[in-house]
Amino acid sequence: MKYISTRGQVAPIGFIDAILMGLADDGGLLVPEQIPQVSADTLAQWQQLTYSELALEIFSLYVNGEIPREDLKKLVDDSYSTFRHEEVTPVHQLDGSRYVLELFHGPTFAFKDVALQFLGNLYAYVSRKTDSIIHILGATSGDTGASAIEGVRGKEGIRICILHPHQKVSKVQELQMTTVDDANVLNLAVEGTFDDCQRIIKELFADVEFKHKYHLRAINSINIARILAQTVYYFYAYFQLAKQGQANKISFSVPTGNFGDIFAGYLAKKMGLPVHKLILATNENNILARFVQEGVYQPGDFRGTYSPSMDIQVASNFERYMFYLYGEDAAKVTSLMAQFKAEGSIVIEGDVLKQVQADFAAYSVENEECLNTISDYHAKYQYLLDPHTACGAAASDRLAEDGEAAVVLSTAHPAKFDEAIRLRQISQTYPEPIQALFDKPQFQKVVGGTNEEIQKQLESFF
Ligand SMILES: Cc1ncc(COP(=O)(O)O)c(C=O)c1O
Ligand SMILES: N[C@@H](CCOP(=O)(O)O)C(=O)O
């Protein structure tokens, strides 16, 4: 298995090189040269596996022997032993057709832990085996940062710098990142939005000389390892429902911002997982929902919402989807991305738009509807949704079809977003690790949003 760039200007590289490269050196995103196909027989065999066993099988398809199987098994076992639930990502049934796939049982109470516990251990492994310097640079709207820091804090040979939008993440998210006192962690609070943070890091990664000089590595979903690790829970959830005889028509509703999580579902489907429908749920920052509905990909005005981790306009993984939508035509992707840079929009129509609408259904959830969904589910199912998951649930309810088993991906624990929950007079008890954060000192630098300023910070930290 080799990895190629969506822009076609990187010679095929192996798994470890792809992880280390992060953003492709030609500015594109890395994808597998061929998507491995999983047969019906293999699916049947995988159905009885534990989460870790399943992850090992799926990763093996992509690692292709570059990491000995026993080492890969240890990496996987170590990564998922930190989860509080023995099933890692359990499926919770709400009623006869509604399910919640709980992805928040990892150390930082968000779905990011599923991939970032693994990627943190993988980086430590690669650093030991290949003597590579690992200097991680990431951007976060709140969850990736906390989770990535947790994955590598205190690890020898690794340093991590995370940019987050100053005062635009929840209090718990901010505390999770900034109360970490390990010397290998630097938190920069940027005066701007998540899109500013993401643009800055992408521009720094695209400066290949700077990237190589400072050994910059990615932990965002531009790194293909993130996507691969996130495919596993789609398979796992499918198997849990199949055991209940619910495998005929399964839809997944995915709270979406950077398009990484739902792209992992798309990849799982391309591998052969029988997914009926992928529902793309956005908040009021609804560029992606508008794209699916109307074929226009064009950022609107930034909206601060109750689901701040999805307050994203320009979605990283959109480019990976374009690559497959246009039949793996790297030249077409390159020209579309150049057009987006120059004109600020991409418009598609006709059969291509029909294909998008066959691949995804989409719905954007307004602030009030998000809160209503939290109240409704709490009253009806005695189940507390976080506001991101509530967007997924609202979209799922809106687009559900008869005879469908509807799985909503629960991407965060409600305790991370108590600001929104309190607006509906619902009180919750914080889990102990979250409560403990409020007594700790914080470490962060507030910085302006210019590349030069960030570059200077990195030069003195790395
Ligand atoms: C809680 C939560 N839900 C949903 C999302 C959106 O996921 P993605 O960016 O992969 O689309 C994020 C951020 O990534 C998040 O932190
Ligand atoms: N919502 C994310 C934004 C970054 O997304 P990623 O999946 O590319 O890391 C966050 O919480 O930081």
Coordinates of C-alpha atoms in Angstrom, one line a residue, residues 40-444:
A40 CA -18.8 -10.0 2.7
D41 CA -16.9 -13.1 4.2
T42 CA -14.4 -10.9 5.9
L43 CA -17.2 -8.7 7.3
A44 CA -18.8 -11.8 8.7
Q45 CA -15.5 -12.9 10.3
W46 CA -14.9 -9.4 11.8
Q47 CA -18.3 -9.2 13.4
Q48 CA -17.2 -11.0 16.6
L49 CA -14.0 -9.1 17.1
T50 CA -13.4 -6.7 20.0
Y51 CA -12.8 -3.1 19.2
S52 CA -9.0 -3.5 19.5
E53 CA -9.0 -6.7 17.4
L54 CA -11.0 -5.0 14.7
A55 CA -8.8 -1.9 14.7
L56 CA -5.8 -4.2 14.3
E57 CA -7.3 -5.9 11.2
I58 CA -8.3 -2.6 9.6
F59 CA -4.9 -0.8 10.3
S60 CA -3.1 -3.9 9.0
L61 CA -4.7 -3.3 5.6
Y62 CA -3.2 0.2 5.5
V63 CA 0.1 -0.3 7.3
N64 CA 1.0 -3.0 4.9
G65 CA 3.7 -4.7 6.8
E66 CA 5.7 -1.6 7.6
I67 CA 5.1 -2.2 11.3
P68 CA 5.5 -5.8 12.5
R69 CA 2.0 -7.2 13.5
E70 CA 3.0 -7.7 17.2
D71 CA 4.2 -4.1 17.4
L72 CA 1.0 -2.8 15.8
K73 CA -1.0 -4.9 18.2
K74 CA 0.7 -3.4 21.1
L75 CA 0.2 0.1 19.8
V76 CA -3.5 -0.6 19.3
D77 CA -4.0 -2.3 22.7
D78 CA -2.1 0.5 24.5
S79 CA -4.2 3.1 22.7
Y80 CA -7.6 1.7 23.6
S81 CA -6.7 0.6 27.1
T82 CA -7.1 4.2 28.2
F83 CA -10.8 4.3 27.4
R84 CA -13.3 4.2 30.2
H85 CA -15.7 1.8 28.4
E86 CA -14.7 -1.8 27.7
E87 CA -16.3 -1.6 24.3
V88 CA -14.3 1.6 23.5
T89 CA -17.1 3.0 21.3
P90 CA -20.4 1.5 22.6
V91 CA -23.7 1.8 20.8
H92 CA -26.5 3.1 23.0
Q93 CA -30.1 2.2 21.9
L94 CA -32.7 5.0 22.4
D95 CA -35.7 3.3 20.9
G96 CA -36.6 0.7 18.2
S97 CA -34.7 2.5 15.4
R98 CA -32.6 5.2 17.0
Y99 CA -29.0 4.6 18.3
V100 CA -26.2 6.8 19.6
L101 CA -22.6 5.7 18.8
E102 CA -20.8 7.0 21.9
L103 CA -17.4 8.2 20.9
F104 CA -16.5 10.1 24.0
H105 CA -15.2 7.5 26.4
G106 CA -11.5 8.4 25.9
P107 CA -9.3 10.5 28.1
T108 CA -10.5 13.9 26.9
F109 CA -14.2 13.0 26.5
A110 CA -14.3 13.6 22.7
F111 CA -14.2 11.4 19.6
K112 CA -10.8 12.7 18.7
D113 CA -9.3 10.4 21.3
V114 CA -10.1 7.4 19.2
A115 CA -7.6 8.5 16.6
L116 CA -5.2 10.6 18.7
Q117 CA -4.5 8.1 21.4
F118 CA -3.3 5.9 18.5
L119 CA -1.5 8.6 16.6
G120 CA 0.3 9.8 19.8
N121 CA 1.6 6.2 20.4
L122 CA 2.4 5.8 16.7
Y123 CA 4.5 9.0 16.7
A124 CA 6.4 7.8 19.8
Y125 CA 7.0 4.5 18.2
V126 CA 8.2 6.0 14.9
S127 CA 10.4 8.4 16.7
R128 CA 12.1 5.5 18.6
K129 CA 12.4 3.3 15.6
T130 CA 13.6 5.8 13.0
D131 CA 15.2 8.5 15.1
S132 CA 12.8 11.0 13.6
I133 CA 12.2 14.3 15.4
I134 CA 8.5 14.8 16.1
H135 CA 7.5 18.4 16.4
I136 CA 3.7 18.5 16.2
L137 CA 1.9 21.6 15.0
G138 CA -1.9 21.6 15.2
A139 CA -5.0 23.8 15.0
T140 CA -8.1 23.2 17.0
S141 CA -11.6 24.5 17.6
G142 CA -11.3 22.8 21.0
D143 CA -11.3 19.1 20.9
T144 CA -8.4 18.0 18.7
G145 CA -6.0 20.2 20.7
A146 CA -6.9 18.7 24.1
S147 CA -6.9 15.2 22.7
A148 CA -3.6 15.6 20.8
I149 CA -1.9 17.1 23.8
E150 CA -3.2 14.2 26.0
G151 CA -1.8 11.8 23.4
V152 CA 1.8 13.0 23.6
R153 CA 2.2 15.0 26.8
G154 CA 5.5 14.2 28.6
K155 CA 6.5 11.8 25.8
E156 CA 10.2 11.8 25.1
G157 CA 11.4 13.1 21.7
I158 CA 8.0 14.8 21.0
R159 CA 7.0 18.5 21.3
I160 CA 3.6 19.8 20.5
C161 CA 2.3 23.3 19.7
I162 CA -1.5 23.9 19.4
L163 CA -3.2 27.0 18.1
H164 CA -6.8 27.6 19.3
P165 CA -9.0 30.6 18.7
H166 CA -8.8 32.8 21.8
Q167 CA -12.1 32.7 23.8
K168 CA -13.9 30.8 21.1
V169 CA -13.7 27.4 22.7
S170 CA -15.7 26.1 25.7
K171 CA -14.3 26.7 29.2
V172 CA -13.7 22.9 29.7
Q173 CA -11.9 22.7 26.3
E174 CA -9.7 25.6 27.2
L175 CA -8.9 24.1 30.6
Q176 CA -8.1 20.7 29.2
M177 CA -5.5 22.2 26.9
T178 CA -4.0 25.0 29.0
T179 CA -3.8 23.3 32.4
V180 CA -1.2 20.8 31.1
D181 CA 2.2 21.8 32.5
D182 CA 4.4 19.4 30.7
A183 CA 7.4 21.2 29.1
N184 CA 6.8 19.6 25.7
V185 CA 3.5 21.5 25.3
L186 CA 2.9 25.0 24.0
N187 CA -0.6 26.5 23.7
L188 CA -1.1 29.6 21.6
A189 CA -4.4 31.3 21.9
V190 CA -4.8 33.1 18.5
E191 CA -6.9 36.3 18.2
G192 CA -9.1 35.0 15.4
T193 CA -11.3 32.0 14.4
F194 CA -10.5 28.4 14.0
D195 CA -10.3 29.0 10.2
D196 CA -7.5 31.5 10.8
C197 CA -5.6 28.9 13.0
Q198 CA -6.1 26.2 10.3
R199 CA -5.0 28.5 7.5
I200 CA -1.8 29.5 9.4
I201 CA -0.7 26.0 10.1
K202 CA -1.5 24.9 6.5
E203 CA 0.6 27.7 5.1
L204 CA 3.4 26.8 7.4
F205 CA 3.2 23.2 6.4
A206 CA 3.1 24.2 2.7
D207 CA 6.4 26.1 3.2
V208 CA 8.3 22.8 2.8
E209 CA 11.7 24.3 3.7
F210 CA 10.3 25.6 7.1
K211 CA 8.4 22.3 7.6
H212 CA 11.6 20.2 7.1
K213 CA 13.8 22.6 9.1
Y214 CA 11.6 22.3 12.2
H215 CA 10.5 18.7 11.6
L216 CA 6.8 19.7 11.6
R217 CA 4.3 16.9 11.9
A218 CA 0.5 17.1 11.8
I219 CA -2.1 15.7 14.1
N220 CA -5.2 17.3 12.5
S221 CA -7.2 15.2 10.1
I222 CA -5.0 16.4 7.3
N223 CA -2.9 13.4 8.6
I224 CA -4.3 10.3 6.9
A225 CA -3.8 8.2 10.1
R226 CA -6.6 10.2 11.7
I227 CA -9.0 9.2 9.0
L228 CA -8.0 5.6 9.0
A229 CA -8.4 5.3 12.7
Q230 CA -11.9 6.9 12.5
T231 CA -13.1 4.3 10.0
V232 CA -13.0 1.6 12.6
Y233 CA -16.0 2.7 14.7
Y234 CA -18.3 2.7 11.6
F235 CA -17.5 -1.0 11.2
Y236 CA -17.8 -1.6 14.9
A237 CA -21.2 0.1 15.1
Y238 CA -22.4 -1.8 12.0
F239 CA -21.5 -5.1 13.7
Q240 CA -23.2 -4.2 16.9
L241 CA -26.4 -3.4 15.0
A242 CA -26.0 -6.5 12.8
K243 CA -26.0 -8.7 15.9
Q244 CA -29.5 -7.3 16.6
G245 CA -30.7 -8.0 13.1
Q246 CA -30.6 -4.3 12.1
A247 CA -28.0 -4.5 9.3
N248 CA -30.3 -3.8 6.4
K249 CA -30.5 -0.1 6.2
I250 CA -28.2 1.7 8.5
S251 CA -27.7 5.4 8.3
F252 CA -25.0 7.4 10.2
S253 CA -25.6 11.0 11.1
V254 CA -22.3 12.8 11.6
P255 CA -21.9 16.2 13.2
T256 CA -19.6 17.9 10.8
G257 CA -17.1 20.7 10.6
N258 CA -13.7 19.8 9.1
F259 CA -15.3 16.9 7.1
G260 CA -12.8 14.4 8.7
D261 CA -15.3 12.2 10.6
I262 CA -17.8 11.9 7.8
F263 CA -15.0 11.3 5.3
A264 CA -13.9 8.3 7.4
G265 CA -17.5 7.0 7.0
Y266 CA -17.3 7.6 3.3
L267 CA -14.0 5.6 3.2
A268 CA -15.5 2.8 5.2
K269 CA -18.4 2.6 2.7
K270 CA -15.9 2.6 -0.2
M271 CA -14.1 -0.3 1.5
G272 CA -17.3 -2.3 1.4
L273 CA -19.2 -1.5 4.6
P274 CA -22.9 -1.6 3.7
V275 CA -23.9 1.9 4.8
H276 CA -27.3 3.0 3.6
K277 CA -26.9 6.8 4.1
L278 CA -24.3 9.2 5.4
I279 CA -26.0 12.3 6.9
L280 CA -23.9 15.4 7.1
A281 CA -25.1 17.6 10.0
T282 CA -23.8 21.1 10.4
N283 CA -24.6 24.0 12.7
E284 CA -25.2 27.5 11.4
N285 CA -21.7 27.4 9.8
N286 CA -23.4 25.4 7.0
I287 CA -21.1 25.7 4.0
L288 CA -21.0 21.9 3.6
A289 CA -24.7 21.4 4.0
R290 CA -25.2 24.1 1.3
F291 CA -22.7 22.3 -0.9
V292 CA -24.6 19.1 -0.7
Q293 CA -28.0 20.7 -1.2
E294 CA -27.1 23.3 -3.9
G295 CA -23.6 22.4 -5.2
V296 CA -22.1 25.7 -4.1
Y297 CA -19.0 25.5 -1.8
Q298 CA -18.5 29.1 -0.6
P299 CA -17.8 30.3 3.0
G300 CA -20.4 32.5 4.5
D301 CA -20.1 34.8 7.6
F302 CA -18.6 33.2 10.7
R303 CA -21.3 32.3 13.3
G304 CA -20.4 31.6 17.0
T305 CA -22.8 28.7 17.9
Y306 CA -23.5 26.4 20.8
S307 CA -21.4 23.8 19.1
P308 CA -18.1 25.7 18.8
S309 CA -16.0 22.8 17.6
M310 CA -18.0 22.9 14.4
D311 CA -17.7 26.6 13.9
I312 CA -15.7 26.0 10.8
Q313 CA -16.0 27.4 7.3
V314 CA -13.3 25.9 5.2
A315 CA -13.2 22.1 5.7
S316 CA -9.9 20.4 5.3
N317 CA -11.0 17.1 4.0
F318 CA -13.3 18.5 1.4
E319 CA -10.3 18.1 -0.9
R320 CA -10.1 14.4 -0.3
Y321 CA -13.8 14.0 -1.2
M322 CA -13.2 16.1 -4.4
F323 CA -10.5 13.6 -5.4
Y324 CA -12.9 10.7 -5.3
L325 CA -15.9 12.7 -6.7
Y326 CA -13.8 13.4 -9.8
G327 CA -12.6 9.9 -10.4
E328 CA -9.2 10.4 -8.7
D329 CA -8.3 13.1 -11.1
A330 CA -5.5 15.0 -9.4
A331 CA -5.3 17.7 -12.2
K332 CA -9.0 18.5 -11.7
V333 CA -8.6 18.7 -7.9
T334 CA -5.6 21.0 -8.3
S335 CA -7.5 23.3 -10.6
L336 CA -10.6 23.3 -8.3
M337 CA -8.5 24.2 -5.3
A338 CA -6.7 26.9 -7.2
Q339 CA -10.1 28.3 -8.3
F340 CA -11.3 28.2 -4.6
K341 CA -8.2 30.1 -3.6
A342 CA -8.6 32.7 -6.3
E343 CA -12.4 33.1 -6.4
G344 CA -13.5 31.9 -3.0
S345 CA -16.0 29.4 -4.3
I346 CA -16.5 26.1 -6.2
V347 CA -19.7 25.4 -8.0
I348 CA -20.8 22.0 -9.3
E349 CA -23.9 21.0 -11.1
G350 CA -25.6 18.3 -13.2
D351 CA -24.5 14.6 -12.8
V352 CA -21.6 15.6 -10.4
L353 CA -24.1 17.2 -8.0
K354 CA -26.4 14.2 -8.3
Q355 CA -23.4 12.0 -7.2
V356 CA -22.8 14.3 -4.2
Q357 CA -26.4 13.9 -3.3
A358 CA -26.2 10.1 -3.7
D359 CA -23.1 10.1 -1.4
F360 CA -24.6 12.4 1.3
A361 CA -27.8 13.8 2.7
A362 CA -27.3 17.1 4.6
Y363 CA -29.1 19.3 7.0
S364 CA -28.0 22.4 8.9
V365 CA -29.2 23.0 12.4
E366 CA -29.9 26.4 13.8
N367 CA -29.0 27.4 17.3
E368 CA -32.5 27.1 18.7
E369 CA -33.1 23.8 17.1
C370 CA -29.9 22.5 18.6
L371 CA -31.1 23.4 22.1
N372 CA -34.6 22.1 21.5
T373 CA -33.1 18.8 20.5
I374 CA -31.1 18.6 23.7
S375 CA -34.3 19.3 25.7
D376 CA -36.4 16.9 23.7
Y377 CA -34.0 13.9 24.0
H378 CA -33.5 14.6 27.7
A379 CA -37.2 14.6 28.3
K380 CA -38.0 11.7 26.0
Y381 CA -35.1 9.3 26.5
Q382 CA -33.5 10.7 29.7
Y383 CA -30.4 11.0 27.5
L384 CA -28.2 14.1 27.6
L385 CA -26.7 15.1 24.2
D386 CA -23.9 17.5 23.8
P387 CA -24.7 20.3 21.4
H388 CA -22.6 18.8 18.5
T389 CA -24.3 15.4 18.9
A390 CA -27.6 17.3 19.1
C391 CA -27.0 18.7 15.6
G392 CA -26.5 15.1 14.4
A393 CA -29.6 14.0 16.2
A394 CA -31.7 16.8 14.7
A395 CA -30.5 16.0 11.2
S396 CA -31.1 12.4 11.7
D397 CA -34.7 13.0 12.9
R398 CA -35.3 15.3 9.9
L399 CA -34.0 12.9 7.3
A400 CA -34.9 9.5 8.7
E401 CA -36.7 7.1 6.4
D402 CA -39.0 4.3 7.3
G403 CA -37.3 1.0 8.1
E404 CA -34.0 2.7 8.7
A405 CA -31.7 2.2 11.8
A406 CA -30.5 5.6 12.5
V407 CA -27.1 5.9 14.2
V408 CA -26.1 9.4 15.5
L409 CA -22.3 9.8 16.1
S410 CA -22.0 11.3 19.6
T411 CA -18.8 13.2 19.2
A412 CA -18.4 14.7 22.7
H413 CA -19.5 14.3 26.3
P414 CA -22.1 16.9 27.4
A415 CA -19.8 18.0 30.3
K416 CA -17.5 19.7 27.8
F417 CA -20.3 22.1 26.7
D418 CA -22.2 22.9 29.9
E419 CA -22.6 26.6 28.7
A420 CA -25.2 25.3 26.2
I421 CA -26.8 22.7 28.4
R422 CA -27.4 25.2 31.2
L423 CA -29.4 27.4 28.9
R424 CA -32.1 24.6 29.0
Q425 CA -32.0 24.5 32.9
I426 CA -30.5 21.0 32.7
S427 CA -27.9 20.3 35.4
Q428 CA -25.2 17.7 35.1
T429 CA -22.5 16.5 37.3
Y430 CA -19.0 16.8 35.8
P431 CA -17.0 13.6 35.6
E432 CA -14.1 13.8 38.1
P433 CA -11.3 14.4 35.6
I434 CA -13.2 17.4 34.3
Q435 CA -14.1 18.8 37.7
A436 CA -10.5 18.6 38.7
L437 CA -9.4 21.0 35.9
F438 CA -11.1 24.0 37.6
D439 CA -8.5 24.0 40.4
K440 CA -5.4 24.0 38.1
P441 CA -3.3 26.9 36.9
Q442 CA -3.4 27.7 33.1
F443 CA -0.5 28.0 30.7
Q444 CA -1.0 29.7 27.3

